[in-house]
PDB file of C-alpha atoms in Angstrom:
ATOM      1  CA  UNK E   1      85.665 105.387  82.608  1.00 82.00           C
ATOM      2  CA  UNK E   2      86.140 109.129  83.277  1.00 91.00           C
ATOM      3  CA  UNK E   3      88.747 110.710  84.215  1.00 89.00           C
ATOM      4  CA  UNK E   4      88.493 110.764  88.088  1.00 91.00           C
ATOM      5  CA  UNK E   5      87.288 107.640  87.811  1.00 92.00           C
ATOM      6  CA  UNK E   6      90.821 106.598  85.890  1.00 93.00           C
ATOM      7  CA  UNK E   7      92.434 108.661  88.318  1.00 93.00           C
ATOM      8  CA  UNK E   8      90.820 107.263  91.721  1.00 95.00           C
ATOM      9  CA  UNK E   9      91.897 103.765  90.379  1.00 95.00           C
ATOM     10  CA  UNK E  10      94.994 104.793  89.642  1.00 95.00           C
ATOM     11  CA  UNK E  11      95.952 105.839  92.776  1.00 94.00           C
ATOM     12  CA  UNK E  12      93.815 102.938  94.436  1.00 95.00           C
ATOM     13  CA  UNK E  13      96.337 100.353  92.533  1.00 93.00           C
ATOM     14  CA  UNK E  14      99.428 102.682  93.361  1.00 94.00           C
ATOM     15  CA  UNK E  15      98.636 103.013  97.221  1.00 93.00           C
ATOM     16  CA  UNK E  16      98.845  98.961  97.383  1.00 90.00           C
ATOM     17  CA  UNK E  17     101.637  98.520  95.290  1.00 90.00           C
ATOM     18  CA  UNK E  18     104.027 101.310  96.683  1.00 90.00           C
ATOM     19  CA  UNK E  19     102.062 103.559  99.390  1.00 89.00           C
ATOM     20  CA  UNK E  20     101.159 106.963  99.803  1.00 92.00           C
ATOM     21  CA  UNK E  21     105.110 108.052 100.207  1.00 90.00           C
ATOM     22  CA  UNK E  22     106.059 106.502  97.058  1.00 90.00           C
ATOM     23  CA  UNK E  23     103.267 107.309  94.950  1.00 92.00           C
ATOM     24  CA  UNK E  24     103.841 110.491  93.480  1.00 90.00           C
ATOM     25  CA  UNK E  25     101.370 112.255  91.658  1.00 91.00           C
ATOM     26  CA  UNK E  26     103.461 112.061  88.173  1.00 92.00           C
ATOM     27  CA  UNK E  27     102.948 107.932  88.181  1.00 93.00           C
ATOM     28  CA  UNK E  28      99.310 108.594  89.220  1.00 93.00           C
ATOM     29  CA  UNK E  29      99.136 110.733  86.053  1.00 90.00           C
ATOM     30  CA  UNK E  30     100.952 108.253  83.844  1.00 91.00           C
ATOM     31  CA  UNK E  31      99.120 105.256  85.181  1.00 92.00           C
ATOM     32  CA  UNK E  32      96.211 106.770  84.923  1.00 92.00           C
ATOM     33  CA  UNK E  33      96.730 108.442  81.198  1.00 90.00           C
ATOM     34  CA  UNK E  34      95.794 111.874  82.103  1.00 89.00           C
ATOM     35  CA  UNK E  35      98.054 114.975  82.150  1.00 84.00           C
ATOM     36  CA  UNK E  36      98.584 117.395  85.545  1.00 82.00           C
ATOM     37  CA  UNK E  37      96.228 119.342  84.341  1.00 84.00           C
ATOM     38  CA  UNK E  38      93.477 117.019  84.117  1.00 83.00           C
ATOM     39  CA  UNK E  39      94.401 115.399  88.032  1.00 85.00           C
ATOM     40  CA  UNK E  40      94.711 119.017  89.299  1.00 85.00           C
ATOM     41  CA  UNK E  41      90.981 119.779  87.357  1.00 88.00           C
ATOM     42  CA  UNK E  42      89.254 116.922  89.300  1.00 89.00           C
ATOM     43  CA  UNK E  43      91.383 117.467  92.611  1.00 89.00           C
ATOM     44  CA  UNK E  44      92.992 119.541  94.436  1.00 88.00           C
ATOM     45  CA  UNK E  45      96.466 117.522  95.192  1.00 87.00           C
ATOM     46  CA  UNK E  46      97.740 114.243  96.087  1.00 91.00           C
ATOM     47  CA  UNK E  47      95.904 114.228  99.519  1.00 93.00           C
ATOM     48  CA  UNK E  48      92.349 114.881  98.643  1.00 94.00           C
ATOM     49  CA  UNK E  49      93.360 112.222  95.323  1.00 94.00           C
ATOM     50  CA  UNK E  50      94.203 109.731  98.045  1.00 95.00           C
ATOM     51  CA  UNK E  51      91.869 110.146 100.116  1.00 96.00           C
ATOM     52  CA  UNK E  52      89.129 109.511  97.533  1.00 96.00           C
ATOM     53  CA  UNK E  53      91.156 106.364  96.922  1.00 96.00           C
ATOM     54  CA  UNK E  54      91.609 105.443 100.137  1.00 96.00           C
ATOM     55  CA  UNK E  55      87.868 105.589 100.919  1.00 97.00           C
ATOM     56  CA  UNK E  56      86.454 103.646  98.044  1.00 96.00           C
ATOM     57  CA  UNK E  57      89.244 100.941  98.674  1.00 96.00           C
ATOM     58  CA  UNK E  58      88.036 100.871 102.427  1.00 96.00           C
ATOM     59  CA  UNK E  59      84.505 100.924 101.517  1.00 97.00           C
ATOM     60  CA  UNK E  60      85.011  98.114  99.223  1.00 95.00           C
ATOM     61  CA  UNK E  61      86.449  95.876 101.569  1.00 96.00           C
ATOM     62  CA  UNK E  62      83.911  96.787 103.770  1.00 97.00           C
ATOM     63  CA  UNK E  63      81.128  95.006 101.203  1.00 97.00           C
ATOM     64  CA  UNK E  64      83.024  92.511 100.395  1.00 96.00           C
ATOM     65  CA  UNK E  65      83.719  91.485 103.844  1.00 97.00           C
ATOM     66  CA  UNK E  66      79.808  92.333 104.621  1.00 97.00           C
ATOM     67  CA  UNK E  67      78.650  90.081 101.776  1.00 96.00           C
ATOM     68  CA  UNK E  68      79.933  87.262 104.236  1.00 95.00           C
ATOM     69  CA  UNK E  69      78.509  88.410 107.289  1.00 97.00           C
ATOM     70  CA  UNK E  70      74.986  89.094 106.149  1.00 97.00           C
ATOM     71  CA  UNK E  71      75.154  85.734 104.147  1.00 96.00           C
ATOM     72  CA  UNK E  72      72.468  82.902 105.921  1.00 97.00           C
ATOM     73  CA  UNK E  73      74.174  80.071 108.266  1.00 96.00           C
ATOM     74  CA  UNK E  74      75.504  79.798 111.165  1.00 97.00           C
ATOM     75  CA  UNK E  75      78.090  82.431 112.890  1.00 97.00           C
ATOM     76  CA  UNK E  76      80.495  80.017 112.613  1.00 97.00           C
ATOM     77  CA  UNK E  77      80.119  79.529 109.061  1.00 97.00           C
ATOM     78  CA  UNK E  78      79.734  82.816 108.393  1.00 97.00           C
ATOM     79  CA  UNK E  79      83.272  83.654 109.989  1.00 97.00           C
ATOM     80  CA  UNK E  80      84.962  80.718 108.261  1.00 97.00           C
ATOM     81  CA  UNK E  81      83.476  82.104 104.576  1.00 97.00           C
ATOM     82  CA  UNK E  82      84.566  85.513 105.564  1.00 97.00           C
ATOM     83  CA  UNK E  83      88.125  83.805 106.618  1.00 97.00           C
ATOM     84  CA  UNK E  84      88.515  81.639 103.362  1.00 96.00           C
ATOM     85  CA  UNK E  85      87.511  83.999 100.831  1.00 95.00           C
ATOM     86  CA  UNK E  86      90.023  84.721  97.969  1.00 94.00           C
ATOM     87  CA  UNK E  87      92.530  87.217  98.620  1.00 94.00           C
ATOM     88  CA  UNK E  88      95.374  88.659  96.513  1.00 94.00           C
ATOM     89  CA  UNK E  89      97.354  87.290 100.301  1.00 96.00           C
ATOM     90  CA  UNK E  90     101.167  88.291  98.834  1.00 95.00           C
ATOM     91  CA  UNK E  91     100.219  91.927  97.645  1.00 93.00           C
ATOM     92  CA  UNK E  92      98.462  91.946 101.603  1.00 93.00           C
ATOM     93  CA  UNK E  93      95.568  94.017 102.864  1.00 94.00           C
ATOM     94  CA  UNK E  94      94.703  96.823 100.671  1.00 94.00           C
ATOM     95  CA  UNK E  95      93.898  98.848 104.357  1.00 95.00           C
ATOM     96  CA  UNK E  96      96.141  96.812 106.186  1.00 94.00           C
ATOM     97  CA  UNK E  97      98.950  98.426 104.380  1.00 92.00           C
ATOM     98  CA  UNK E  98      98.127 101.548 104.410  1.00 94.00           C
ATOM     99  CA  UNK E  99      98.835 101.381 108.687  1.00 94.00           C
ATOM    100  CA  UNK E 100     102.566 101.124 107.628  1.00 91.00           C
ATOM    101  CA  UNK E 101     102.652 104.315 106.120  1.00 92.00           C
ATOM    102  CA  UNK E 102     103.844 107.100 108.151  1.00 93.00           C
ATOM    103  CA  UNK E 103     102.324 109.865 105.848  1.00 93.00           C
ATOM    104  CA  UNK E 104      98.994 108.121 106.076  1.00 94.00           C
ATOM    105  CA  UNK E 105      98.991 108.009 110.344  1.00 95.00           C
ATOM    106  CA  UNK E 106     100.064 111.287 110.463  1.00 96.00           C
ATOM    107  CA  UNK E 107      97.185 113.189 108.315  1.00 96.00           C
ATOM    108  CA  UNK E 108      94.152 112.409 110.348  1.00 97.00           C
ATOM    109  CA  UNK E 109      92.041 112.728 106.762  1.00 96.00           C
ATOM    110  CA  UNK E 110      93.898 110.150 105.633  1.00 96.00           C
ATOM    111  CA  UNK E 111      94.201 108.166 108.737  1.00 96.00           C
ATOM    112  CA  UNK E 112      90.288 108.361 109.283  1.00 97.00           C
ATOM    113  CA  UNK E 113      89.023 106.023 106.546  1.00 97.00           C
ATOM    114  CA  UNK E 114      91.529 103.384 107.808  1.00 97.00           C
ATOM    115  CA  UNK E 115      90.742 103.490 111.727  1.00 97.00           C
ATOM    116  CA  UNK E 116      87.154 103.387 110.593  1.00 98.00           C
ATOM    117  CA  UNK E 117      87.384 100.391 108.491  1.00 97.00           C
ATOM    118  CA  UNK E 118      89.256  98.053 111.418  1.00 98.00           C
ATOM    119  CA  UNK E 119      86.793  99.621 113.622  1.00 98.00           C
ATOM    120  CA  UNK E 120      83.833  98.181 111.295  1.00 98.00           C
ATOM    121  CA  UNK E 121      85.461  95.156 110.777  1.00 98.00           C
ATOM    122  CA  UNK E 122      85.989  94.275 114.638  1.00 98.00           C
ATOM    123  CA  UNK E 123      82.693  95.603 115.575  1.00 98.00           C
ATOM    124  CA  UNK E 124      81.205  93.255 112.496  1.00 98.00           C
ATOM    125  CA  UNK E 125      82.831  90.442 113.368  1.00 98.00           C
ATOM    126  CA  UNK E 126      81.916  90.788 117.182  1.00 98.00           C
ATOM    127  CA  UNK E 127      78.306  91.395 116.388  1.00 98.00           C
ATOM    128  CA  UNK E 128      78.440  87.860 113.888  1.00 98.00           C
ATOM    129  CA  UNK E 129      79.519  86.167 117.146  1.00 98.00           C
ATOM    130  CA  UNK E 130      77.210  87.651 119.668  1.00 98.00           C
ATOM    131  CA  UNK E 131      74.247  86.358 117.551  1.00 97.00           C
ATOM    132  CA  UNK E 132      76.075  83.139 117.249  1.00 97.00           C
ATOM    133  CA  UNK E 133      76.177  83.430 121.281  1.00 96.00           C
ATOM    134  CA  UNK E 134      72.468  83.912 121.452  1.00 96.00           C
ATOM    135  CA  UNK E 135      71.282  81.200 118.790  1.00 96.00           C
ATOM    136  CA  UNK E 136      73.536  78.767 121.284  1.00 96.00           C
ATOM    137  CA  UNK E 137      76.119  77.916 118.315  1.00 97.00           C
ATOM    138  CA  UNK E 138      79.065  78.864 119.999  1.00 96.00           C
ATOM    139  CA  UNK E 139      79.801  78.351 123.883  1.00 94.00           C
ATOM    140  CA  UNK E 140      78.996  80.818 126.640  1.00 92.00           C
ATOM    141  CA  UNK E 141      82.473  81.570 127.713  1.00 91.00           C
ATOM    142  CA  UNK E 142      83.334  83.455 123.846  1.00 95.00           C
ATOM    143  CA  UNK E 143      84.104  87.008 124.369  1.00 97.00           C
ATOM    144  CA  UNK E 144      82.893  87.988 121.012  1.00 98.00           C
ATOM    145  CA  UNK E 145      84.702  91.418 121.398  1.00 98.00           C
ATOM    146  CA  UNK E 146      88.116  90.018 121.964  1.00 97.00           C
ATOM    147  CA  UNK E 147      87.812  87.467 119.626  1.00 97.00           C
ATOM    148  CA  UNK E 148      87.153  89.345 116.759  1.00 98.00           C
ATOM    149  CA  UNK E 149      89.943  91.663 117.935  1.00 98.00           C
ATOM    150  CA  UNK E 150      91.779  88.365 117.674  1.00 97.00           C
ATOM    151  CA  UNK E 151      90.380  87.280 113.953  1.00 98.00           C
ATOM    152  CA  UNK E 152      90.969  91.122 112.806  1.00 98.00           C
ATOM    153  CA  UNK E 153      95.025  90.395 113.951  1.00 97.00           C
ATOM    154  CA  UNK E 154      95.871  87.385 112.871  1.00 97.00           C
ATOM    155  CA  UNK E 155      94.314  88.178 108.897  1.00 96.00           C
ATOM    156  CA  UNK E 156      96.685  90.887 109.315  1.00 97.00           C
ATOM    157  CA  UNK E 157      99.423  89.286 110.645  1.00 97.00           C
ATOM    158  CA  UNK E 158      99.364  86.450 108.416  1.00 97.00           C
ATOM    159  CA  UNK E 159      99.360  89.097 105.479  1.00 97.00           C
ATOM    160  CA  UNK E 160     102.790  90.076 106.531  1.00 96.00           C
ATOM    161  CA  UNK E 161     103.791  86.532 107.234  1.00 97.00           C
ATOM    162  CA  UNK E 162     103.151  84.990 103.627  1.00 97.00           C
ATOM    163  CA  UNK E 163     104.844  88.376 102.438  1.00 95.00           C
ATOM    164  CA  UNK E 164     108.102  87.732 104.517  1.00 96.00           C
ATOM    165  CA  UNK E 165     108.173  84.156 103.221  1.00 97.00           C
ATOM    166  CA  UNK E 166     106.402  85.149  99.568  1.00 97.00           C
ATOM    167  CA  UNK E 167     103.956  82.238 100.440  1.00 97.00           C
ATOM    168  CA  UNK E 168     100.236  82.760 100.194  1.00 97.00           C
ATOM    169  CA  UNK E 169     100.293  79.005 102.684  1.00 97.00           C
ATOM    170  CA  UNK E 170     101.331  80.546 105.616  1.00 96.00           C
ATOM    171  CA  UNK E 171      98.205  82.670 105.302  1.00 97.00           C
ATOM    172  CA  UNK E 172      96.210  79.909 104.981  1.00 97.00           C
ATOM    173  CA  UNK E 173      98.122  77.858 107.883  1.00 97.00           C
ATOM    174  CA  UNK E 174      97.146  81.008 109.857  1.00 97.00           C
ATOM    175  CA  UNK E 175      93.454  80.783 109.349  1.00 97.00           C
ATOM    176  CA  UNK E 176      93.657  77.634 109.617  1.00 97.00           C
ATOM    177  CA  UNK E 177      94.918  77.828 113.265  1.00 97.00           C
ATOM    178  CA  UNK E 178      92.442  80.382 113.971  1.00 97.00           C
ATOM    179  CA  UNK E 179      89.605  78.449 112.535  1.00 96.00           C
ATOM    180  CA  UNK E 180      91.178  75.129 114.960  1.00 96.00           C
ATOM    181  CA  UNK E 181      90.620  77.770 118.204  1.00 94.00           C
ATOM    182  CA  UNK E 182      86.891  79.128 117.249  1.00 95.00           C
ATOM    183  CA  UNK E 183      86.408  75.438 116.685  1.00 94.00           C
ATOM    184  CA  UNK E 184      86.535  74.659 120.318  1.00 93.00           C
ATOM    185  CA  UNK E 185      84.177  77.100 121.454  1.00 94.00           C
ATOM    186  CA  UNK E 186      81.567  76.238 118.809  1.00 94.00           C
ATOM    187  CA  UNK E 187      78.669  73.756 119.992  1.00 90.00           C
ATOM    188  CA  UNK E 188      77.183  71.108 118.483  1.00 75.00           C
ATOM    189  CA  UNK E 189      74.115  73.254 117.643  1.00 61.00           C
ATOM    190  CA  UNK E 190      75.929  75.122 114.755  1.00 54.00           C
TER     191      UNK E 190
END
């Protein structure tokens, strides 16, 4: 792995365990074996470092979370794989996290690849359900925009709610409710 490379994943890993605040760039260098010299070679500071970071982690979760949506079945199934997939739940949403971060609202470079991602994600998820609208799987009366506003909150709700009780079940009881209330609005078609 080069050096930005070692660098990029450094602060990647650093960004979910502590956040942008608490990273500094001296545990970046440490973590990622490389001296100031090298980091300051490859970029020019913290931000543009995090922003690299930030980006591939958002456009990672972005195929990830794609390789669900595009998969064959029905909407409904489709959701529920993108719902159930594994998740590191306690160490929460790599993006999701990121929200909490003062530093990262307040620099609009930073901030972008983060507004774009939930922006994705809720437009993805409301597109899954429109088809699922017109192949008659789920009932007329879905409004696939505020339901996937809906499925886009409670994943990150129930991140911080199996991190306040350090249980990776009340994630899963989450879904789980979510799953029961897409339920009733899917038809017997699906």
């Amino acid at each position: 792995m080069s050096t930005s490379e070692r660098l990029i994943e450094s602060t990647r890993a650093l960004l979910w365990e502590r956040g942008y605040v608490a990273t500094s760039p001296k545990a970046i260098q440490q973590r990622a074996g490389v001296g100031q010299g090298s980091m300051y070679h490859h970029f020019a500071g913290k931000p543009e470092l995090a922003l690299a970071a930030i980006d591939r982690t958002a456009a990672e979760l972005r195929a990830t979370a794609e390789a669900q949506f595009a998969a064959p079945g029905t909407a409904p199934e489709r959701i529920t794989a993108y719902l159930r997939r594994e998740r590191e739940v306690l160490k929460g949403c790599p993006v999701g996290r990121l929200t909490q971060d003062p530093d990262v609202m307040a620099d609009p470079a930073l901030r972008r690849p983060v507004e774009e991602t939930f922006t994705w994600l809720r437009e993805r998820i409301s597109g899954v359900l429109a088809e699922g609208l017109d192949r008659g799987e789920l009932a007329a009366g879905l409004d696939p925009d505020a339901t996937a506003a809906a499925i886009v909150a409670v994943l990150q709700g129930g991140y911080v709610l199996a991190r306040a009780a350090d249980s990776a079940d009340v994630f899963g009881r989450a879904v789980d409710g979510l799953l029961g209330l897409l339920a009733a609005h899917t038809t017997s078609r699906s």
